mmCIF file of C-alpha atoms in Angstrom:
data_model
loop_
_atom_site.group_PDB
_atom_site.id
_atom_site.type_symbol
_atom_site.label_atom_id
_atom_site.label_comp_id
_atom_site.label_asym_id
_atom_site.label_seq_id
_atom_site.Cartn_x
_atom_site.Cartn_y
_atom_site.Cartn_z
ATOM 1 C CA MET E 8 -4.893 1.216 -24.496
ATOM 2 C CA VAL E 9 -7.787 -0.902 -23.217
ATOM 3 C CA ILE E 10 -7.559 -1.665 -19.516
ATOM 4 C CA ILE E 11 -9.088 -4.830 -18.113
ATOM 5 C CA ALA E 12 -9.431 -5.560 -14.391
ATOM 6 C CA GLU E 13 -9.048 -9.216 -13.509
ATOM 7 C CA PRO E 14 -8.393 -11.283 -10.374
ATOM 8 C CA LEU E 15 -4.727 -12.131 -10.047
ATOM 9 C CA HIS E 16 -5.514 -15.831 -9.772
ATOM 10 C CA ALA E 17 -7.989 -15.957 -12.656
ATOM 11 C CA ARG E 18 -5.371 -17.678 -14.772
ATOM 12 C CA PRO E 19 -1.748 -18.838 -14.514
ATOM 13 C CA ARG E 20 0.703 -15.931 -14.438
ATOM 14 C CA PRO E 21 4.295 -16.480 -15.577
ATOM 15 C CA ALA E 22 6.590 -15.319 -12.796
ATOM 16 C CA GLU E 23 8.418 -12.938 -15.118
ATOM 17 C CA ASN E 24 5.180 -11.024 -15.701
ATOM 18 C CA LEU E 25 5.121 -10.039 -12.030
ATOM 19 C CA ALA E 26 8.838 -9.639 -11.379
ATOM 20 C CA TRP E 27 8.472 -5.840 -11.326
ATOM 21 C CA LEU E 28 6.208 -5.861 -8.262
ATOM 22 C CA GLY E 29 9.097 -5.351 -5.847
ATOM 23 C CA ASP E 30 10.543 -2.453 -7.839
ATOM 24 C CA GLY E 31 10.392 0.951 -6.238
ATOM 25 C CA TRP E 32 9.953 -0.337 -2.677
ATOM 26 C CA PRO E 33 12.786 -0.033 -0.156
ATOM 27 C CA GLU E 34 14.199 -3.376 0.878
ATOM 28 C CA PHE E 35 13.403 -2.879 4.550
ATOM 29 C CA VAL E 36 9.611 -2.912 4.011
ATOM 30 C CA PHE E 37 9.856 -6.613 3.182
ATOM 31 C CA HIS E 38 11.278 -7.397 6.633
ATOM 32 C CA ASP E 39 8.381 -6.440 8.890
ATOM 33 C CA GLN E 40 8.267 -9.428 11.247
ATOM 34 C CA GLU E 41 4.670 -8.837 12.330
ATOM 35 C CA THR E 42 3.514 -8.716 8.716
ATOM 36 C CA GLY E 43 5.473 -11.882 8.092
ATOM 37 C CA ARG E 44 3.424 -13.683 10.733
ATOM 38 C CA HIS E 45 0.160 -12.784 8.999
ATOM 39 C CA ILE E 46 0.813 -12.570 5.289
ATOM 40 C CA GLY E 47 0.663 -16.301 4.523
ATOM 41 C CA ARG E 48 -2.905 -16.670 5.841
ATOM 42 C CA ILE E 49 -3.889 -13.342 4.298
ATOM 43 C CA ARG E 50 -2.822 -14.536 0.854
ATOM 44 C CA GLU E 51 -4.628 -17.828 1.354
ATOM 45 C CA LEU E 52 -7.893 -16.497 2.759
ATOM 46 C CA PHE E 53 -8.302 -13.344 0.695
ATOM 47 C CA ALA E 54 -6.832 -14.317 -2.657
ATOM 48 C CA ASN E 55 -10.038 -13.073 -4.289
ATOM 49 C CA LEU E 56 -9.047 -9.542 -3.279
ATOM 50 C CA GLU E 57 -5.825 -9.562 -5.313
ATOM 51 C CA LEU E 58 -6.318 -7.739 -8.592
ATOM 52 C CA VAL E 59 -4.347 -6.935 -11.737
ATOM 53 C CA LEU E 60 -4.937 -4.515 -14.582
ATOM 54 C CA LEU E 61 -4.187 -5.740 -18.084
ATOM 55 C CA ASP E 62 -3.488 -3.661 -21.166
ATOM 56 C CA ASP E 63 -5.425 -5.665 -23.728
ATOM 57 C CA ASP E 64 -5.035 -5.562 -27.485
ATOM 58 C CA VAL E 65 -8.703 -5.777 -28.427
ATOM 59 C CA ASP E 66 -10.708 -2.772 -29.606
ATOM 60 C CA ARG E 67 -12.844 -1.040 -26.991
ATOM 61 C CA PRO E 68 -16.565 -1.522 -27.661
ATOM 62 C CA ALA E 69 -18.525 1.633 -28.373
ATOM 63 C CA GLY E 70 -19.443 3.246 -25.059
ATOM 64 C CA GLY E 71 -17.105 0.876 -23.182
ATOM 65 C CA ALA E 72 -16.241 1.479 -19.552
ATOM 66 C CA ASP E 73 -13.019 3.036 -18.322
ATOM 67 C CA VAL E 74 -11.986 -0.332 -16.895
ATOM 68 C CA ASP E 75 -13.593 -3.219 -18.734
ATOM 69 C CA ARG E 76 -14.350 -6.302 -16.618
ATOM 70 C CA HIS E 77 -15.944 -8.308 -19.419
ATOM 71 C CA VAL E 78 -13.463 -8.373 -22.281
ATOM 72 C CA ARG E 79 -10.985 -11.192 -21.670
ATOM 73 C CA GLY E 80 -7.594 -11.117 -23.336
ATOM 74 C CA ASP E 81 -3.983 -11.987 -22.787
ATOM 75 C CA GLY E 82 -2.794 -8.435 -22.261
ATOM 76 C CA GLU E 83 0.235 -7.312 -20.316
ATOM 77 C CA ILE E 84 -0.045 -6.799 -16.583
ATOM 78 C CA VAL E 85 0.430 -3.063 -16.020
ATOM 79 C CA ALA E 86 -0.725 -2.674 -12.410
ATOM 80 C CA ALA E 87 -1.549 -4.797 -9.392
ATOM 81 C CA GLY E 88 -2.963 -4.386 -5.912
ATOM 82 C CA TRP E 89 -4.703 -6.134 -3.075
ATOM 83 C CA ALA E 90 -6.957 -5.506 -0.123
ATOM 84 C CA VAL E 91 -8.322 -7.161 3.018
ATOM 85 C CA PRO E 92 -11.799 -7.195 4.564
ATOM 86 C CA LEU E 93 -12.138 -6.132 8.187
ATOM 87 C CA ARG E 94 -14.535 -4.606 10.684
ATOM 88 C CA TRP E 95 -14.489 -0.892 11.474
ATOM 89 C CA THR E 96 -17.145 1.219 13.178
ATOM 90 C CA GLY E 97 -16.478 4.249 10.998
ATOM 91 C CA ALA E 98 -15.045 6.208 13.933
ATOM 92 C CA VAL E 99 -11.552 7.613 13.503
ATOM 93 C CA ASP E 100 -10.462 6.340 16.911
ATOM 94 C CA ASP E 101 -11.456 2.804 15.889
ATOM 95 C CA LEU E 102 -9.214 2.720 12.806
ATOM 96 C CA PRO E 103 -6.444 0.116 12.731
ATOM 97 C CA THR E 104 -3.096 1.579 13.737
ATOM 98 C CA GLY E 105 -2.025 1.131 10.125
ATOM 99 C CA TYR E 106 -0.948 -1.435 7.558
ATOM 100 C CA THR E 107 0.176 -4.208 9.890
ATOM 101 C CA ASP E 108 -2.783 -3.865 12.229
ATOM 102 C CA SER E 109 -5.137 -4.042 9.236
ATOM 103 C CA LEU E 110 -3.808 -7.533 8.530
ATOM 104 C CA ALA E 111 -4.348 -8.540 12.152
ATOM 105 C CA ARG E 112 -7.862 -7.069 12.222
ATOM 106 C CA ALA E 113 -8.800 -8.918 9.021
ATOM 107 C CA LEU E 114 -7.706 -12.237 10.502
ATOM 108 C CA GLU E 115 -9.396 -11.514 13.833
ATOM 109 C CA ALA E 116 -12.737 -10.891 12.110
ATOM 110 C CA TYR E 117 -12.356 -14.015 9.987
ATOM 111 C CA ASP E 118 -11.437 -16.233 12.947
ATOM 112 C CA ALA E 119 -14.343 -14.859 14.994
ATOM 113 C CA GLY E 120 -16.781 -15.463 12.158
ATOM 114 C CA GLU E 121 -17.693 -11.779 12.087
ATOM 115 C CA PRO E 122 -18.827 -10.476 8.687
ATOM 116 C CA PRO E 123 -16.603 -7.644 7.444
ATOM 117 C CA ASP E 124 -18.028 -4.212 6.752
ATOM 118 C CA THR E 125 -14.914 -2.470 5.441
ATOM 119 C CA LEU E 126 -12.364 -3.049 2.691
ATOM 120 C CA ALA E 127 -8.819 -1.820 3.367
ATOM 121 C CA ILE E 128 -6.718 -1.322 0.237
ATOM 122 C CA LEU E 129 -3.190 -2.177 1.362
ATOM 123 C CA ALA E 130 -1.184 -2.109 -1.868
ATOM 124 C CA ALA E 131 -1.529 -0.561 -5.306
ATOM 125 C CA GLN E 132 1.391 -0.453 -7.713
ATOM 126 C CA VAL E 133 1.772 0.517 -11.369
ATOM 127 C CA ARG E 134 4.503 -1.049 -13.475
ATOM 128 C CA PRO E 135 7.393 1.452 -13.577
ATOM 129 C CA ASP E 136 7.347 1.871 -17.361
ATOM 130 C CA ARG E 137 3.595 2.619 -17.313
ATOM 131 C CA GLN E 138 3.515 5.227 -14.580
ATOM 132 C CA GLY E 139 2.094 8.667 -15.286
ATOM 133 C CA ARG E 140 -0.753 7.416 -17.481
ATOM 134 C CA GLY E 141 -3.615 7.435 -15.011
ATOM 135 C CA LEU E 142 -3.381 3.733 -14.214
ATOM 136 C CA ALA E 143 -3.044 4.311 -10.462
ATOM 137 C CA GLY E 144 -6.490 5.876 -10.359
ATOM 138 C CA LYS E 145 -7.979 3.064 -12.442
ATOM 139 C CA LEU E 146 -6.438 0.500 -10.110
ATOM 140 C CA LEU E 147 -7.742 2.198 -6.965
ATOM 141 C CA ARG E 148 -11.247 2.367 -8.454
ATOM 142 C CA ALA E 149 -11.131 -1.286 -9.455
ATOM 143 C CA LEU E 150 -9.944 -2.332 -5.983
ATOM 144 C CA GLY E 151 -12.680 -0.274 -4.341
ATOM 145 C CA ASP E 152 -15.239 -1.951 -6.587
ATOM 146 C CA LEU E 153 -14.344 -5.297 -4.985
ATOM 147 C CA ALA E 154 -16.238 -4.190 -1.871
ATOM 148 C CA PRO E 155 -20.017 -4.567 -1.655
ATOM 149 C CA ALA E 156 -21.820 -1.277 -2.165
ATOM 150 C CA HIS E 157 -22.691 -0.930 1.534
ATOM 151 C CA HIS E 158 -19.109 -1.481 2.738
ATOM 152 C CA ARG E 159 -16.649 1.261 3.624
ATOM 153 C CA VAL E 160 -13.380 1.535 1.673
ATOM 154 C CA ILE E 161 -10.246 2.859 3.384
ATOM 155 C CA CYS E 162 -6.532 2.964 2.657
ATOM 156 C CA PRO E 163 -3.400 3.583 4.768
ATOM 157 C CA VAL E 164 -1.598 5.674 2.159
ATOM 158 C CA ARG E 165 2.209 5.554 2.014
ATOM 159 C CA PRO E 166 2.991 9.143 0.947
ATOM 160 C CA THR E 167 5.622 8.809 -1.739
ATOM 161 C CA ARG E 168 7.298 12.197 -1.360
ATOM 162 C CA LYS E 169 7.590 11.959 2.432
ATOM 163 C CA ALA E 170 10.976 10.256 1.990
ATOM 164 C CA ARG E 171 12.385 13.664 1.015
ATOM 165 C CA TYR E 172 11.267 15.031 4.388
ATOM 166 C CA PRO E 173 11.970 12.260 6.921
ATOM 167 C CA LEU E 174 12.463 14.725 9.800
ATOM 168 C CA THR E 175 9.023 16.301 9.355
ATOM 169 C CA PRO E 176 6.322 14.772 11.595
ATOM 170 C CA ILE E 177 3.656 12.970 9.577
ATOM 171 C CA ASP E 178 0.876 15.128 11.054
ATOM 172 C CA ARG E 179 2.523 18.259 9.637
ATOM 173 C CA TYR E 180 3.359 16.626 6.325
ATOM 174 C CA ALA E 181 -0.221 15.419 5.836
ATOM 175 C CA GLY E 182 -1.413 19.010 6.078
ATOM 176 C CA TRP E 183 0.893 20.394 3.391
ATOM 177 C CA THR E 184 -0.939 21.602 0.277
ATOM 178 C CA ARG E 185 -0.141 23.080 -3.102
ATOM 179 C CA PRO E 186 -1.331 26.562 -4.159
ATOM 180 C CA ASP E 187 -4.496 25.012 -5.611
ATOM 181 C CA GLY E 188 -5.368 23.499 -2.221
ATOM 182 C CA THR E 189 -4.694 19.890 -3.195
ATOM 183 C CA PRO E 190 -2.335 17.727 -1.112
ATOM 184 C CA PHE E 191 1.372 18.342 -1.573
ATOM 185 C CA ASP E 192 2.096 14.623 -1.746
ATOM 186 C CA PRO E 193 1.410 13.206 -5.244
ATOM 187 C CA TRP E 194 0.134 9.798 -4.100
ATOM 188 C CA LEU E 195 -2.117 11.345 -1.479
ATOM 189 C CA ARG E 196 -3.271 13.814 -4.140
ATOM 190 C CA THR E 197 -4.272 10.908 -6.406
ATOM 191 C CA HIS E 198 -6.477 9.482 -3.666
ATOM 192 C CA VAL E 199 -8.111 12.840 -2.960
ATOM 193 C CA ARG E 200 -8.788 13.497 -6.637
ATOM 194 C CA LEU E 201 -10.623 10.179 -6.760
ATOM 195 C CA GLY E 202 -12.908 11.406 -3.991
ATOM 196 C CA GLY E 203 -10.912 10.150 -1.026
ATOM 197 C CA ARG E 204 -11.033 12.062 2.240
ATOM 198 C CA VAL E 205 -8.101 12.285 4.647
ATOM 199 C CA LEU E 206 -9.194 10.965 8.048
ATOM 200 C CA THR E 207 -6.067 11.048 10.186
ATOM 201 C CA THR E 208 -2.476 9.899 10.235
ATOM 202 C CA ALA E 209 -1.103 6.484 11.179
ATOM 203 C CA PRO E 210 2.242 7.355 12.819
ATOM 204 C CA SER E 211 3.074 3.685 13.502
ATOM 205 C CA SER E 212 1.663 1.940 10.462
ATOM 206 C CA GLN E 213 4.592 -0.497 10.454
ATOM 207 C CA VAL E 214 7.365 -1.120 12.970
ATOM 208 C CA ILE E 215 10.389 -2.851 11.453
ATOM 209 C CA THR E 216 13.209 -4.094 13.645
ATOM 210 C CA GLY E 217 16.450 -5.863 12.877
ATOM 211 C CA THR E 218 20.071 -6.169 13.855
ATOM 212 C CA VAL E 219 22.524 -3.440 12.930
ATOM 213 C CA THR E 220 24.067 -5.759 10.339
ATOM 214 C CA GLU E 221 20.683 -6.423 8.782
ATOM 215 C CA TRP E 222 19.892 -2.734 8.547
ATOM 216 C CA GLN E 223 23.292 -2.063 6.996
ATOM 217 C CA ARG E 224 22.447 -4.640 4.352
ATOM 218 C CA TRP E 225 18.914 -3.311 3.782
ATOM 219 C CA THR E 226 20.004 0.320 3.471
ATOM 220 C CA GLY E 227 23.533 0.095 2.072
ATOM 221 C CA MET E 228 24.687 2.333 4.929
ATOM 222 C CA GLU E 229 27.071 1.969 7.848
ATOM 223 C CA PHE E 230 26.088 2.940 11.388
ATOM 224 C CA PRO E 231 29.232 3.745 13.356
ATOM 225 C CA ASP E 232 27.350 5.090 16.362
ATOM 226 C CA SER E 233 23.996 4.878 18.113
ATOM 227 C CA GLY E 234 21.344 7.475 17.329
ATOM 228 C CA GLU E 235 18.853 8.608 14.683
ATOM 229 C CA PHE E 236 19.775 8.177 11.031
ATOM 230 C CA VAL E 237 18.148 9.293 7.793
ATOM 231 C CA ILE E 238 17.977 6.245 5.515
ATOM 232 C CA PRO E 239 17.295 5.937 1.762
ATOM 233 C CA ASP E 240 13.542 5.915 1.031
ATOM 234 C CA GLY E 241 12.672 6.100 4.711
ATOM 235 C CA LEU E 242 9.618 8.168 5.623
ATOM 236 C CA SER E 243 11.058 8.652 9.103
ATOM 237 C CA THR E 244 14.425 8.046 10.732
ATOM 238 C CA LEU E 245 16.040 4.809 11.857
ATOM 239 C CA HIS E 246 16.903 4.476 15.549
ATOM 240 C CA VAL E 247 20.141 2.530 15.998
ATOM 241 C CA ASP E 248 21.309 1.112 19.327
ATOM 242 C CA LEU E 249 24.762 -0.465 19.057
ATOM 243 C CA ALA E 250 24.675 -1.616 22.686
ATOM 244 C CA THR E 251 21.764 -3.976 21.961
ATOM 245 C CA ASP E 252 22.737 -4.605 18.312
ATOM 246 C CA SER E 253 19.311 -3.499 17.169
ATOM 247 C CA ALA E 254 17.709 -0.846 14.998
ATOM 248 C CA THR E 255 14.063 0.144 14.676
ATOM 249 C CA TYR E 256 12.194 2.020 11.973
ATOM 250 C CA VAL E 257 8.614 3.235 12.407
ATOM 251 C CA GLU E 258 6.773 3.863 9.145
ATOM 252 C CA PRO E 259 4.039 6.526 9.093
ATOM 253 C CA ASN E 260 1.025 6.425 6.746
ATOM 254 C CA ILE E 261 -2.055 8.587 6.189
ATOM 255 C CA TRP E 262 -5.560 7.140 6.476
ATOM 256 C CA VAL E 263 -7.886 7.978 3.579
ATOM 257 C CA ARG E 264 -11.529 6.980 3.274
ATOM 258 C CA HIS E 265 -12.874 6.396 -0.224
ATOM 259 C CA ARG E 266 -16.389 5.283 0.620
#
C-alpha cells in the first residue's frame, strides 16, 4: 500500500468515490444551523485545505516517504480531511469555543485581512473498510503539513468513545486514561501518539437545535415528554421541550495542539 496525499480538488473526483464520507457520522451533526451559515464560504475560500489520501498502485521508490506527495496516480481515495486557517494567540483562554466557532474565526480573519497564524484541523475521516491500518495518523500528519512551519496546528477532537458515556461530563472523560497512561478514548489516543497535547475541553463545540419532529427523524426515537434524553451516537444528552416544540443538543470536543 503506497499512500499519496493530494488536494481534493487537484483533479475531478467521481461522486461515488466520496459517497462514504457521511458514513459513521450521526445524522444530527449535519443540521448545525450556525455551521450551515458558514460552510459555503469556507469551502470556497479554503478549498486548498481539503485533502485526500490515495492508495496508489505504483511501487514505492527506495527510501520513499511514509506519505508520498510526488508520485501521482489514480489510486482509490482511502481518507479525507480538511482544515481552516485562523488567528489564535496560543493562550488556552483565546481558543475558539469549538468546531463552529473555528469556522467563524477563520472567516473573521479573512474578512479583516488578518494573516492567519494557526491551522485548525476540523475533519479527518478514514474510509470504513480501511480503518485500523494507520491511515488516520497519516491523514493527520498530512493535514498538519499544510500549515507553514511557523504556524500552530490545533484540532477540536470529537472523542469517538464518548457516545458510550453521554452522562459523563467531558472534563472528566478527557482525563480518563488506560493502565499505560495513554488516553482512554481511541481517537484522542491517536492524536496524542502523534505528539498532540491536550489543552482543554470544548464543552459547547457545536449547538444543534431543531423541532421535536426533526429530532425524532434524525435519531429514530420518539420523545413523549420533555426532559433529557440519551440519543444514538450523542456525546451528551438531548434536551427536549415539548411546550416550545424544540430540542437542543450541545456537542463537546477536546482541544489538542499538534504544533
